[in-house]
Every structure is written in structure tokens, then in C-alpha cells.
Short mmCIF file of N, CA and C and ligand atoms in Angstrom, two decimals:
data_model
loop_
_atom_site.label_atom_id
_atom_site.label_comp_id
_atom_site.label_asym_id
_atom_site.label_seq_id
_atom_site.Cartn_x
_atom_site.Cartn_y
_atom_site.Cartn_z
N UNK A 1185 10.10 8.59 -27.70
CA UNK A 1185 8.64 8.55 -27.68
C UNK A 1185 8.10 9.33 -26.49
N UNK A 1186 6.72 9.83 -26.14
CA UNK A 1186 6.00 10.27 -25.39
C UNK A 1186 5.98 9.27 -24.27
N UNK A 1187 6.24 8.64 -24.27
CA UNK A 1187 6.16 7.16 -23.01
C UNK A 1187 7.23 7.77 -22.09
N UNK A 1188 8.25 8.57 -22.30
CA UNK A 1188 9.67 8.55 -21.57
C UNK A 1188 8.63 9.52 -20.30
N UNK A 1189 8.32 10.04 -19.89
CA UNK A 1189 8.20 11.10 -19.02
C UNK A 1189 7.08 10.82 -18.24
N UNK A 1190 5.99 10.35 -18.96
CA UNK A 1190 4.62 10.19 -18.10
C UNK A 1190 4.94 9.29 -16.97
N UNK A 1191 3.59 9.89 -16.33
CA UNK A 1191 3.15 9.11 -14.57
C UNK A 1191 2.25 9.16 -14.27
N UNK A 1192 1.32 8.47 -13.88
CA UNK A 1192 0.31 8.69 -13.34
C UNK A 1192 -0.62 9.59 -12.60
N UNK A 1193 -1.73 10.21 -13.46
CA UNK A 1193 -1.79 11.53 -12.98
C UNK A 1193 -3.15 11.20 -11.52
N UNK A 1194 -3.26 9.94 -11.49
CA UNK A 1194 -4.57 9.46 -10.51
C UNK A 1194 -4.06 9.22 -9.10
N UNK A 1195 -3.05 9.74 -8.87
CA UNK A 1195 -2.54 9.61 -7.61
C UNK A 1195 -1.70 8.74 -6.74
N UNK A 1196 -0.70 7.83 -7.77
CA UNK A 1196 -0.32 6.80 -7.48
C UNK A 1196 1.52 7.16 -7.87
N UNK A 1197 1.35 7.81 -8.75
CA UNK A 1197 3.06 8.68 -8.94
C UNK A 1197 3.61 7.22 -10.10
N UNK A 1198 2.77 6.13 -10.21
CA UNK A 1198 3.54 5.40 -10.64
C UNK A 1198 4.33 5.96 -12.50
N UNK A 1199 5.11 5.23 -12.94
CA UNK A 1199 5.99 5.86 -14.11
C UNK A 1199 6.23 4.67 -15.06
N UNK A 1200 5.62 4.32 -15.90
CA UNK A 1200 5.68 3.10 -17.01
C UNK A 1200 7.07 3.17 -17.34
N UNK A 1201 7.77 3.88 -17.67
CA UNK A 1201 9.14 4.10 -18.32
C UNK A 1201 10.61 3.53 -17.14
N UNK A 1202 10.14 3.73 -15.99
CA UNK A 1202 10.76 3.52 -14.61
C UNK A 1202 11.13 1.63 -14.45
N UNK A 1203 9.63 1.00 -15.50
CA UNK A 1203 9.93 -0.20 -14.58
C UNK A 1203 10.96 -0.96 -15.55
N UNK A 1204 11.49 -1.98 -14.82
CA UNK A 1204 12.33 -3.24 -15.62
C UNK A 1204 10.82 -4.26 -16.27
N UNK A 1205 11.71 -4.53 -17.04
CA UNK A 1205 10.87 -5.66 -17.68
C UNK A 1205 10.65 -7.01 -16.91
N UNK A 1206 11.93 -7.24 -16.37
CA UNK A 1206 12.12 -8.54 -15.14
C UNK A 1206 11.46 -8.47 -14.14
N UNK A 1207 11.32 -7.14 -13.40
CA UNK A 1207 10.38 -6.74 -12.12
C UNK A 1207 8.87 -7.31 -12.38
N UNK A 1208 8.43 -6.95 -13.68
CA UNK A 1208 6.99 -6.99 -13.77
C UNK A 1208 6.16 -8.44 -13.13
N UNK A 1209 6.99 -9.31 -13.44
CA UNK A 1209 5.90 -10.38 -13.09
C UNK A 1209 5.79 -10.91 -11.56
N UNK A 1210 6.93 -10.81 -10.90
CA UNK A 1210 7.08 -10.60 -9.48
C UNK A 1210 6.50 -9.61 -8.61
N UNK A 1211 6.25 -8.48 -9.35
CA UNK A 1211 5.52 -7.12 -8.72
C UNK A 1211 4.48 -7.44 -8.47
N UNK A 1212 3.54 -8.17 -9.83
CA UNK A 1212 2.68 -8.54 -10.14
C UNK A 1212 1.85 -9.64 -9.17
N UNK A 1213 2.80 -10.69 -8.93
CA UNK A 1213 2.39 -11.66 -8.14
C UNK A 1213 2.39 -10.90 -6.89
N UNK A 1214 3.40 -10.63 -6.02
CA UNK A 1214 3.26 -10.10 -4.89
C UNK A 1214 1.90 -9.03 -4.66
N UNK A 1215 1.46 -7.45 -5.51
CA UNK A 1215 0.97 -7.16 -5.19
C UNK A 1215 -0.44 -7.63 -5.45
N UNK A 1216 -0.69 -9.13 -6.29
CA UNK A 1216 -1.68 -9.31 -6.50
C UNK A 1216 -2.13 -10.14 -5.42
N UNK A 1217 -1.13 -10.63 -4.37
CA UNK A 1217 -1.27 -11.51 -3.08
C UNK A 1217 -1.56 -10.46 -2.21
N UNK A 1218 -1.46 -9.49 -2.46
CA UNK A 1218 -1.34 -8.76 -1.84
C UNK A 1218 -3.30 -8.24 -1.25
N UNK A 1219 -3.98 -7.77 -2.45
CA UNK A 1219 -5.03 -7.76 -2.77
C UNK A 1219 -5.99 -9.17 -2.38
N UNK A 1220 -5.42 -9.63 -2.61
CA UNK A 1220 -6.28 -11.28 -2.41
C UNK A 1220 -6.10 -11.46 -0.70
N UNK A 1221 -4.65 -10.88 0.04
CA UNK A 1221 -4.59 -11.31 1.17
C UNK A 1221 -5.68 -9.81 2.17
N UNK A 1222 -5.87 -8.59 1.63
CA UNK A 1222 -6.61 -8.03 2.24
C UNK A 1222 -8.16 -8.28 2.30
N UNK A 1223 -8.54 -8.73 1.19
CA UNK A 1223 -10.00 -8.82 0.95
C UNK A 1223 -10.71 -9.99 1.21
N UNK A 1224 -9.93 -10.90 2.07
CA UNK A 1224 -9.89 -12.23 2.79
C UNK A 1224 -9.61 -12.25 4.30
N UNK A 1225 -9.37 -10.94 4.50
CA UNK A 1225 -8.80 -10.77 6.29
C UNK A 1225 -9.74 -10.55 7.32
N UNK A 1226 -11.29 -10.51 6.46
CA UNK A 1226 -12.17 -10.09 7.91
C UNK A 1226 -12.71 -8.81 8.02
N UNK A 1227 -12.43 -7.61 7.17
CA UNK A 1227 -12.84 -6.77 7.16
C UNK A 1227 -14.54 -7.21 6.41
N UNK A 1228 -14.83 -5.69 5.95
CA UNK A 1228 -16.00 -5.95 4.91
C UNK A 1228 -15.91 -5.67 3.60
N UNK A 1229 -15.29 -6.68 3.07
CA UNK A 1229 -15.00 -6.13 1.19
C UNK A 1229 -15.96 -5.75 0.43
N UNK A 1230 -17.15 -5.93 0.82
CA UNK A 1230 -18.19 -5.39 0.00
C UNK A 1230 -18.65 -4.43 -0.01
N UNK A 1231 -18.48 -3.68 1.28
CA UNK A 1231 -18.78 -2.40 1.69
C UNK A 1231 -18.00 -1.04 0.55
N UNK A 1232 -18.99 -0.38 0.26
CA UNK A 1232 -18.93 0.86 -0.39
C UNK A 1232 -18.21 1.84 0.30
N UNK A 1233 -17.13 2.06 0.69
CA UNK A 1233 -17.13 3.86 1.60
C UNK A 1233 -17.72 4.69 1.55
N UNK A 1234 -17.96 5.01 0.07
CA UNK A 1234 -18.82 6.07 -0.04
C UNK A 1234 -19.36 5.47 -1.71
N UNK A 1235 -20.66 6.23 -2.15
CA UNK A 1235 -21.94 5.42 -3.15
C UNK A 1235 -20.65 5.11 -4.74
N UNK A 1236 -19.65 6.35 -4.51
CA UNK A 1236 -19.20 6.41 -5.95
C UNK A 1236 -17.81 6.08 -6.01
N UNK A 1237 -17.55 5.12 -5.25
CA UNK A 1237 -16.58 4.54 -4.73
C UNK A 1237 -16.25 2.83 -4.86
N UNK A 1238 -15.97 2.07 -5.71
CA UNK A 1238 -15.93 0.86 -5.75
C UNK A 1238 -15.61 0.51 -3.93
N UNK A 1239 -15.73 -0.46 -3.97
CA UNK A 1239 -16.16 -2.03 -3.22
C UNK A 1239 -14.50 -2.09 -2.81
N UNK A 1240 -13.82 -2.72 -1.38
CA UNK A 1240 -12.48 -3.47 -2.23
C UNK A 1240 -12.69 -4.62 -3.01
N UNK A 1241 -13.80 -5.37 -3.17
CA UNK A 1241 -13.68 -6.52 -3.73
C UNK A 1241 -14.23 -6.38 -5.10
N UNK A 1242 -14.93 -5.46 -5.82
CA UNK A 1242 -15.42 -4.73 -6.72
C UNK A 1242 -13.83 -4.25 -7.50
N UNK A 1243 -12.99 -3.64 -6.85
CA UNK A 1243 -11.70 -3.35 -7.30
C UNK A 1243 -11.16 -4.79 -7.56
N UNK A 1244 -10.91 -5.67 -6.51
CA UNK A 1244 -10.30 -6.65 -6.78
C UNK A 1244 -10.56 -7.43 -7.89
N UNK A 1245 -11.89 -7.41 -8.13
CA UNK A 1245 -12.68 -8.23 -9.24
C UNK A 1245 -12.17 -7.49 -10.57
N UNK A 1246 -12.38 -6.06 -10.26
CA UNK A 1246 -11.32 -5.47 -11.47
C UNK A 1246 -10.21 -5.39 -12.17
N UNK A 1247 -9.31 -6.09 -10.82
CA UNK A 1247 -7.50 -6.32 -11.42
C UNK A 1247 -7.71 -7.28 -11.86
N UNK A 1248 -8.20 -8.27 -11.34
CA UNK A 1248 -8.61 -9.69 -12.03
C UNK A 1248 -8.57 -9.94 -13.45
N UNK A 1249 -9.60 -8.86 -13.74
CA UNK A 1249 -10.37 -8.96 -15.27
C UNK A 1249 -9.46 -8.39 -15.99
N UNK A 1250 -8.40 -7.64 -15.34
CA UNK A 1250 -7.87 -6.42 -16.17
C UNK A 1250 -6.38 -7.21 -16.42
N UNK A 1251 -6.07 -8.20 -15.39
CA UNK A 1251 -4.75 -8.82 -15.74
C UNK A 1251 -5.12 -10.20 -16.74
N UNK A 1252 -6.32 -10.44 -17.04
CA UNK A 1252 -7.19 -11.44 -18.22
C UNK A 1252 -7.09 -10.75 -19.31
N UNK A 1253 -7.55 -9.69 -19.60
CA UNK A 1253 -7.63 -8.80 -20.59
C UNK A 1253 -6.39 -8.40 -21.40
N UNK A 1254 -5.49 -7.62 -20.19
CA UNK A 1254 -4.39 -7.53 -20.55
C UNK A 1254 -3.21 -8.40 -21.47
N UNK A 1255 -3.44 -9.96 -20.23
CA UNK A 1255 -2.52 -11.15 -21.03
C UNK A 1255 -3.30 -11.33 -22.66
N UNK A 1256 -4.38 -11.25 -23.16
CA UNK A 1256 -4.65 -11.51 -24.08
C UNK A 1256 -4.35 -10.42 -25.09
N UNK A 1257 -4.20 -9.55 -25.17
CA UNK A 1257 -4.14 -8.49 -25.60
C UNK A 1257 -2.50 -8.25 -26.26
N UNK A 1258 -1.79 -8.61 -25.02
CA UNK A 1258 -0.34 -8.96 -25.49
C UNK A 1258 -0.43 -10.41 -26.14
N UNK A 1259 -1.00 -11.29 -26.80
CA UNK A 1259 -0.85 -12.44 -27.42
C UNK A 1259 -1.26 -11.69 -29.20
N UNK A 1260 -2.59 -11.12 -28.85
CA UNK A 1260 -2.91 -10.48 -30.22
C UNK A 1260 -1.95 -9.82 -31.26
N UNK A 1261 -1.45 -9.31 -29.91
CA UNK A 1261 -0.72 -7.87 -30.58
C UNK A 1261 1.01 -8.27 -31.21
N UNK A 1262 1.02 -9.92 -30.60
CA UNK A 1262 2.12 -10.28 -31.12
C UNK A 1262 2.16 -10.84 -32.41
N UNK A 1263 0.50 -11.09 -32.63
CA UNK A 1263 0.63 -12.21 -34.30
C UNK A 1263 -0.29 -10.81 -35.25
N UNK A 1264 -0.97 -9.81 -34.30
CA UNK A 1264 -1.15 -8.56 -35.48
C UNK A 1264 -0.43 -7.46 -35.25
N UNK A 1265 -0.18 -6.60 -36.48
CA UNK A 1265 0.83 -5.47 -36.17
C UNK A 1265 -0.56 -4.30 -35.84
N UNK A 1266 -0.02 -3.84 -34.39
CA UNK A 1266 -0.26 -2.81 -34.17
C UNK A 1266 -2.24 -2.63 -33.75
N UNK A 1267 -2.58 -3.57 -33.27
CA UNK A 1267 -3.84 -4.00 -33.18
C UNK A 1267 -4.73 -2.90 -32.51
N UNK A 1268 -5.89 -2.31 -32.85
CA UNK A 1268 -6.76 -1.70 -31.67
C UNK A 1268 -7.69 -3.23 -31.02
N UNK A 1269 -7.28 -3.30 -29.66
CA UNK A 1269 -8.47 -4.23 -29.35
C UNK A 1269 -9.50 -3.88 -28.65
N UNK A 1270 -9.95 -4.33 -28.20
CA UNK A 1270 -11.74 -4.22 -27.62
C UNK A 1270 -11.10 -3.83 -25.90
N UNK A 1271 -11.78 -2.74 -25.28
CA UNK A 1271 -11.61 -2.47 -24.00
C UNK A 1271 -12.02 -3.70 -23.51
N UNK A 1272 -11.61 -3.17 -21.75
CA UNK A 1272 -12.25 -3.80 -21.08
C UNK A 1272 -13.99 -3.82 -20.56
N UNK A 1273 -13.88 -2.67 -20.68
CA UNK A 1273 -15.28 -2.29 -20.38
C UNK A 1273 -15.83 -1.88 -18.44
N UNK A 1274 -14.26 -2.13 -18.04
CA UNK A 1274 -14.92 -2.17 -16.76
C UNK A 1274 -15.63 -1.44 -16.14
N UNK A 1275 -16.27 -0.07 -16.02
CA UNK A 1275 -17.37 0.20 -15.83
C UNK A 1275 -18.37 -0.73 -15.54
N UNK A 1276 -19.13 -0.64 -16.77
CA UNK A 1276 -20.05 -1.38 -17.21
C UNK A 1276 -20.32 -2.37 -16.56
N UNK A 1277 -18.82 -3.11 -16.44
CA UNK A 1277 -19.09 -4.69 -15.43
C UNK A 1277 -20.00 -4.66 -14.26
N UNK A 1278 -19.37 -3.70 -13.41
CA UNK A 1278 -19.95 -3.50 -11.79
C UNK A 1278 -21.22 -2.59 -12.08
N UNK A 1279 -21.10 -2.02 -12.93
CA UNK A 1279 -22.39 -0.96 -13.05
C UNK A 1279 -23.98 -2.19 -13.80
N UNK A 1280 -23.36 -3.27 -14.18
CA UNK A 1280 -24.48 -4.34 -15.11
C UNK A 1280 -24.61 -5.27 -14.09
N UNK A 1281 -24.17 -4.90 -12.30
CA UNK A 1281 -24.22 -6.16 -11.63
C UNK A 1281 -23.08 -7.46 -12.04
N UNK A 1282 -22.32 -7.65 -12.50
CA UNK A 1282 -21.76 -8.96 -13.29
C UNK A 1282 -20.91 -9.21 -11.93
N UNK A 1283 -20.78 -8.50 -10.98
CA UNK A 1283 -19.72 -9.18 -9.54
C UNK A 1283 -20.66 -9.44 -8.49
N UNK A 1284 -21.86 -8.96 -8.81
CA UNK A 1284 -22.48 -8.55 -7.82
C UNK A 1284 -22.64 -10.45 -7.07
N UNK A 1285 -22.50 -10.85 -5.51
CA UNK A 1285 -22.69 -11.66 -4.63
C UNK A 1285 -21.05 -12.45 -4.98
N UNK A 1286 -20.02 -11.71 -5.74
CA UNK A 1286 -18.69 -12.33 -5.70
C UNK A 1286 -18.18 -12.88 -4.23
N UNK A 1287 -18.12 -13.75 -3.62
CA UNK A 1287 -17.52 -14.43 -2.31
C UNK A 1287 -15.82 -14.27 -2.22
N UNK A 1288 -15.63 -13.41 -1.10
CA UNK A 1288 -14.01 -13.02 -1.04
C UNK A 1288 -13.01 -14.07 -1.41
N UNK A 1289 -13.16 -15.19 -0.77
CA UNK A 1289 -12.12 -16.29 -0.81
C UNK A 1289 -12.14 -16.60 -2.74
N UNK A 1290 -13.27 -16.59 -3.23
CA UNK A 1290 -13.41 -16.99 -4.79
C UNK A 1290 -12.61 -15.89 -5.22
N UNK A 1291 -12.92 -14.74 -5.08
CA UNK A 1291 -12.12 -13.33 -5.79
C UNK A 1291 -10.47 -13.98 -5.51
N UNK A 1292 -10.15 -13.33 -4.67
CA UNK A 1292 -9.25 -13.86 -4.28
C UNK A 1292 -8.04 -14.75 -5.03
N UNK A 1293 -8.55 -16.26 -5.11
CA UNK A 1293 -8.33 -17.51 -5.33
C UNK A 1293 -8.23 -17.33 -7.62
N UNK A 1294 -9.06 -16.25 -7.59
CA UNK A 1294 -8.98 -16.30 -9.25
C UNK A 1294 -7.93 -14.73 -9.08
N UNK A 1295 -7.94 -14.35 -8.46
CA UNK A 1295 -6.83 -12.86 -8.97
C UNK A 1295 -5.89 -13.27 -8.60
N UNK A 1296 -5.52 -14.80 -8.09
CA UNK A 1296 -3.88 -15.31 -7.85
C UNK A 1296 -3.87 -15.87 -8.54
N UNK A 1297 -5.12 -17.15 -9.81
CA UNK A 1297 -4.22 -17.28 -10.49
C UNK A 1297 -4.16 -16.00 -11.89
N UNK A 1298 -5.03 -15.60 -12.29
CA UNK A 1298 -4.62 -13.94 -12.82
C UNK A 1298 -3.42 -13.93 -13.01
N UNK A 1299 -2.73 -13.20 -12.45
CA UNK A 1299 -1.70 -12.68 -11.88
C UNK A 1299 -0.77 -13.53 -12.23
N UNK A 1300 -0.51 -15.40 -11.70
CA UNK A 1300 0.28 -15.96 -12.13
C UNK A 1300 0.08 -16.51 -13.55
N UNK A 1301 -0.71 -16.35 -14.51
CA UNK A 1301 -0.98 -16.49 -15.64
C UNK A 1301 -0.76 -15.50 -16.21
N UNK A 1302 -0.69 -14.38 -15.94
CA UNK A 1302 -0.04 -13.39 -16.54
C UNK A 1302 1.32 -13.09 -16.77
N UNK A 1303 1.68 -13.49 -15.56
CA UNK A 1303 3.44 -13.24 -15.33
C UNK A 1303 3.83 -14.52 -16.02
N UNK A 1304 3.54 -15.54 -16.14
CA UNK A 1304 3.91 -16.39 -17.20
C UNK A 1304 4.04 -16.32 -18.58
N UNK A 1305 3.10 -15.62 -19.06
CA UNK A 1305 2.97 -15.35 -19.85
C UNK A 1305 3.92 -13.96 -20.61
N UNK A 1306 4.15 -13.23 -19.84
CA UNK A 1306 5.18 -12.41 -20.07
C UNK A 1306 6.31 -12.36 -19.95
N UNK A 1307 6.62 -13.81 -19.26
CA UNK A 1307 7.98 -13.76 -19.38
C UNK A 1307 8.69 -14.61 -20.07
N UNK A 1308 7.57 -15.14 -20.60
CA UNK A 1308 7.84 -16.30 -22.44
C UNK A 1308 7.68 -15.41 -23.08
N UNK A 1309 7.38 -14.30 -23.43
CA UNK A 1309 7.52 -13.56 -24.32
C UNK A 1309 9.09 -13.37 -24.70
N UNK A 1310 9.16 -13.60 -25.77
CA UNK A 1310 10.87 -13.00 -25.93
C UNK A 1310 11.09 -12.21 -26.39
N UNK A 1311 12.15 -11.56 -25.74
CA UNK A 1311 12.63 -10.09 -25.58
C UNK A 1311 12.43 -9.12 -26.92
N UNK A 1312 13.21 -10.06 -28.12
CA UNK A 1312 12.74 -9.54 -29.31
C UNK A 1312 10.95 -9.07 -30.01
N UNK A 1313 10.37 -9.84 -29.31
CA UNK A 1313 8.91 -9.10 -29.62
C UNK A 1313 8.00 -8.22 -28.52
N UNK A 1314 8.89 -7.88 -27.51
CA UNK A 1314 8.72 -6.97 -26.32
C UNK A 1314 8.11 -5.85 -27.50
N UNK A 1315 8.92 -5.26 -28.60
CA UNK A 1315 8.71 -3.99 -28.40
C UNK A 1315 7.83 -3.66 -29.62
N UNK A 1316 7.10 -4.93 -29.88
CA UNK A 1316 5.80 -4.97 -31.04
C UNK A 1316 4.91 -3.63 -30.18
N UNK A 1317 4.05 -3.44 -30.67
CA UNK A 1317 3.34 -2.48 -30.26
C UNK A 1317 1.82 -2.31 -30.83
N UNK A 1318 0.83 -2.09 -29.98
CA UNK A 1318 -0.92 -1.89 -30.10
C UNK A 1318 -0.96 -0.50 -29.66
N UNK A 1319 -2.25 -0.50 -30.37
CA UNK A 1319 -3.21 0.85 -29.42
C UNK A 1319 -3.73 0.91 -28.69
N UNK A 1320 -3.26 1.56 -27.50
CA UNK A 1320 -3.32 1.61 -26.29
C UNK A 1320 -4.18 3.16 -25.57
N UNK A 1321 -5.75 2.74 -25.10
CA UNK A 1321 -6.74 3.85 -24.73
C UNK A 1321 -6.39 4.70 -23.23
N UNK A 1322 -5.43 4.57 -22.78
CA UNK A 1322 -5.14 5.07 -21.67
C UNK A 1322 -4.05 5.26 -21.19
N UNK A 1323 -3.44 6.30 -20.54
CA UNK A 1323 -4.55 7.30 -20.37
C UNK A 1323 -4.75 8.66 -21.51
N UNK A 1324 -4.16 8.47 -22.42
CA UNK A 1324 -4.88 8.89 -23.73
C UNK A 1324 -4.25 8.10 -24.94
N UNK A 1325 -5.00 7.92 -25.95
CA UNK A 1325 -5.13 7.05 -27.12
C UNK A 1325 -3.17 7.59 -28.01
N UNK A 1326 -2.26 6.47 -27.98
CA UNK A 1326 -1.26 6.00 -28.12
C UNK A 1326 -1.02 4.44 -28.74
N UNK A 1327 -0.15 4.36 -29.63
CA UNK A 1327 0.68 3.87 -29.94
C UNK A 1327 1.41 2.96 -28.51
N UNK A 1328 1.66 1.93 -28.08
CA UNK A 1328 2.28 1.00 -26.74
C UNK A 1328 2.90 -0.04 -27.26
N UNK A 1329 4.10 -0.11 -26.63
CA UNK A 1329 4.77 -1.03 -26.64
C UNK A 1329 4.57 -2.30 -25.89
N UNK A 1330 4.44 -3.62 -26.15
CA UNK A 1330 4.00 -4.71 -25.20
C UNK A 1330 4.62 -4.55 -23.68
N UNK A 1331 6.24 -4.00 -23.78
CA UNK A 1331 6.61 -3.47 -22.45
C UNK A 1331 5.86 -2.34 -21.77
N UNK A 1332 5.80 -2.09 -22.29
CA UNK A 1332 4.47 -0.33 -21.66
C UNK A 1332 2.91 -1.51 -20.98
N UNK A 1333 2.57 -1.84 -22.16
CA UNK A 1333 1.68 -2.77 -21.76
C UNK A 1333 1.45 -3.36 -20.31
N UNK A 1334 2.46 -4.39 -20.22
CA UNK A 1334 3.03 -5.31 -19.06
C UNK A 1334 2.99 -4.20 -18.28
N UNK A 1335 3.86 -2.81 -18.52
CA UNK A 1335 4.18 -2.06 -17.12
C UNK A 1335 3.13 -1.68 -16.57
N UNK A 1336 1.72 -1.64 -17.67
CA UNK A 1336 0.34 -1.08 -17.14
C UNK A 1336 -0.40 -1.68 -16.39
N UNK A 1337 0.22 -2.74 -16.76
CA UNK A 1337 -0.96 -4.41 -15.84
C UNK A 1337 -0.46 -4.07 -14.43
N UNK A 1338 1.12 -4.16 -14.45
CA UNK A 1338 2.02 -3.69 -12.95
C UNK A 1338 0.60 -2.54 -12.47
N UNK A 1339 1.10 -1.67 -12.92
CA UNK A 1339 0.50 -0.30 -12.92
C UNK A 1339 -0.81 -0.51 -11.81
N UNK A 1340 -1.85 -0.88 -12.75
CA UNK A 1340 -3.50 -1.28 -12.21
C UNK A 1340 -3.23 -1.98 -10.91
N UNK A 1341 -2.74 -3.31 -10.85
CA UNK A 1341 -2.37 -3.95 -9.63
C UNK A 1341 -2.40 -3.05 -8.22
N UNK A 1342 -1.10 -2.26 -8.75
CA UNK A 1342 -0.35 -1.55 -7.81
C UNK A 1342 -1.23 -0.47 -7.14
N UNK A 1343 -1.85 -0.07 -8.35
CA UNK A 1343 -2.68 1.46 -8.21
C UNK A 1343 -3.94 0.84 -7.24
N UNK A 1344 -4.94 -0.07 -7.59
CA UNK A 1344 -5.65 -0.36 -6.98
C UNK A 1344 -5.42 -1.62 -5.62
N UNK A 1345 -4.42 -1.77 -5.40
CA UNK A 1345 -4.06 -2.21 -4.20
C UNK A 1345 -4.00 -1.11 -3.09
N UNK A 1346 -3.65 -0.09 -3.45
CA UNK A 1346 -4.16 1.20 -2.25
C UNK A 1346 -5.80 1.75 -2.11
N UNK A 1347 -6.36 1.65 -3.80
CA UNK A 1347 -7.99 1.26 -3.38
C UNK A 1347 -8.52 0.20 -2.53
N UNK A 1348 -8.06 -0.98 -2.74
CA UNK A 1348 -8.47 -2.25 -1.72
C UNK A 1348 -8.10 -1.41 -0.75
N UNK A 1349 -6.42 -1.18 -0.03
CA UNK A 1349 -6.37 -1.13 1.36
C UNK A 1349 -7.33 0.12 2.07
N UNK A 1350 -7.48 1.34 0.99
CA UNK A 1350 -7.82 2.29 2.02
C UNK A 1350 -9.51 2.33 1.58
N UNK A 1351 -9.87 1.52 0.88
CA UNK A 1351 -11.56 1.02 1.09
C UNK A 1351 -12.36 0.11 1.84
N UNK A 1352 -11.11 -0.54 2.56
CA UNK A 1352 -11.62 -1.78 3.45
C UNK A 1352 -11.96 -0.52 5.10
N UNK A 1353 -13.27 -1.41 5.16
CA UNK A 1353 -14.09 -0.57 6.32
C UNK A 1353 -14.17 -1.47 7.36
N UNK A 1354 -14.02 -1.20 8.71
CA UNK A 1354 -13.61 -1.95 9.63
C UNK A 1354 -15.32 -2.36 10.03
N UNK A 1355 -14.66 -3.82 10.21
CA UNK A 1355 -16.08 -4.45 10.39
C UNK A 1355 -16.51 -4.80 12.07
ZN1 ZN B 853 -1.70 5.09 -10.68
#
């Protein structure tokens, strides 16, 4: 398949094809503590760097939604074959206000459990329906395997945990 080679062309080098299936939910937790432990440290998470630039806590609010989204998405896709589901929409979210006065410790406190509701959830999955597969909008419209999936949730985490760190503005 086309899955073997790609990487991330947004600056993160990451490689869906690279990860273990076992790694994912541990990656997951860690770098999602990870995120929760920067945007709780005292800096200013709300702060913009620049106008067209998410928030870190605007990002954070994003892995959040995106590791919600995600776990459901792999439940669908296990009882329909081959499902298109409904984006996330995230744009829209931060752009409609919907985070807007989010309190760090609350972000936080819901993208840990996120994260551990996710990785639970994927790792009851059994192995045999790993390689069911949906349609998947990114980063162009494909055919995904629930493992591709999972590796994407990794993916977002990971990717926007260097948005949190290098958007946090010293307060
Ligand atoms: Zn990336």
C-alpha cells in the first residue's frame, strides 16, 4: 500500500508505517502528560505568538478533541466496513470561540484522561480487527487501516506537543 513510505510533510519527520502497534498507547500517554504538564507550568498558555498561530492551550484543547474523535472513529469502523466518518472540524472549533476562557489545569486534567481512554481502548482492540480499515482525510483522502489510524492519534499528540512547547511565551 501507499502507507509504506509516507511522513509527515508538516515538519515533524514523523512515519505512520515506523510505529509498533504496542508503542502507541504508551507514546500516547506520556506525550499527552507531556502537553498537560507544559500548559500547567506557569507560562502563558493562552498567549498567541503570533495572530495565525494557535494558543498552546488552543493546541492542547485540540489533541484532546482529536484523541475523542479518533477513539470513536476506530469503534465505527470496526462494526462498519470501511466507513467515511464526519471530521473533526477543528478549525472551526477555535475559530467559533468553543475553547475560548478554557482554564489550564481543566485542559489538562481532560487531555489525560483523553489519552488514557484512548490507549485503552486500543489496546482491547484485537489484533485481528487492527487491520479493518475507514476513510481516512489526511493528509490526502485514503483508504486506513485502524493501525494507521492509532499511529495518527500518536502522530497529532506528538506533532503538536512541539506546538505547545515552542508556543509557550515566557510570562
Ligand atoms: Zn507531524
Amino acid at each position: 500500500m501507499s502507507e509504506v513510505s509516507e511522513r509527515c510533510e508538516e515538519g515533524c519527520d514523523f512515519e505512520w508505517s515506523l510505529v509498533s502497534s504496542s508503542d502507541i498507547a504508551p507514546r500516547i500517554i506520556k506525550s499527552s502528560a507531556a502537553i498537560a504538564d507544559l500548559i500547567t507550568a506557569g507560562a502563558k498558555p493562552h498567549a498567541r505568538k503570533s495572530q495565525n498561530v494557535w494558543s498552546p492551550i488552543e493546541y492542547a484543547g485540540h489533541v484532546r478533541d482529536v484523541l475523542f474523535n479518533l477513539r470513536d472513529r476506530l469503534v465505527v469502523a470496526i462494526n462498519e466496513d470501511n466507513p467515511l466518518c464526519k471530521g473533526l472540524f477543528g478549525t472551526p472549533r477555535i475559530d467559533l470561540g468553543l475553547y475560548v476562557g478554557d482554564e489550564p489545569d481543566v485542559v489538562a486534567e481532560e487531555l489525560r484522561v483523553a489519552a488514557s481512554l484512548f490507549a485503552r481502548t486500543w489496546d482491547r482492540i484485537p489484533d485481528v480487527l487492527r487491520d479493518r480499515t475507514m476513510v481516512y482525510g489526511y493528509p490526502r483522502p485514503a483508504d486506513r487501516s485502524l493501525r494507521w489510524v492509532a499511529a495518527q492519534a500518536l502522530h497529532e499528540v506528538e506533532h503538536h506537543f512541539v506546538d505547545v512547547r515552542d508556543g509557550l511565551v515566557d510570562s
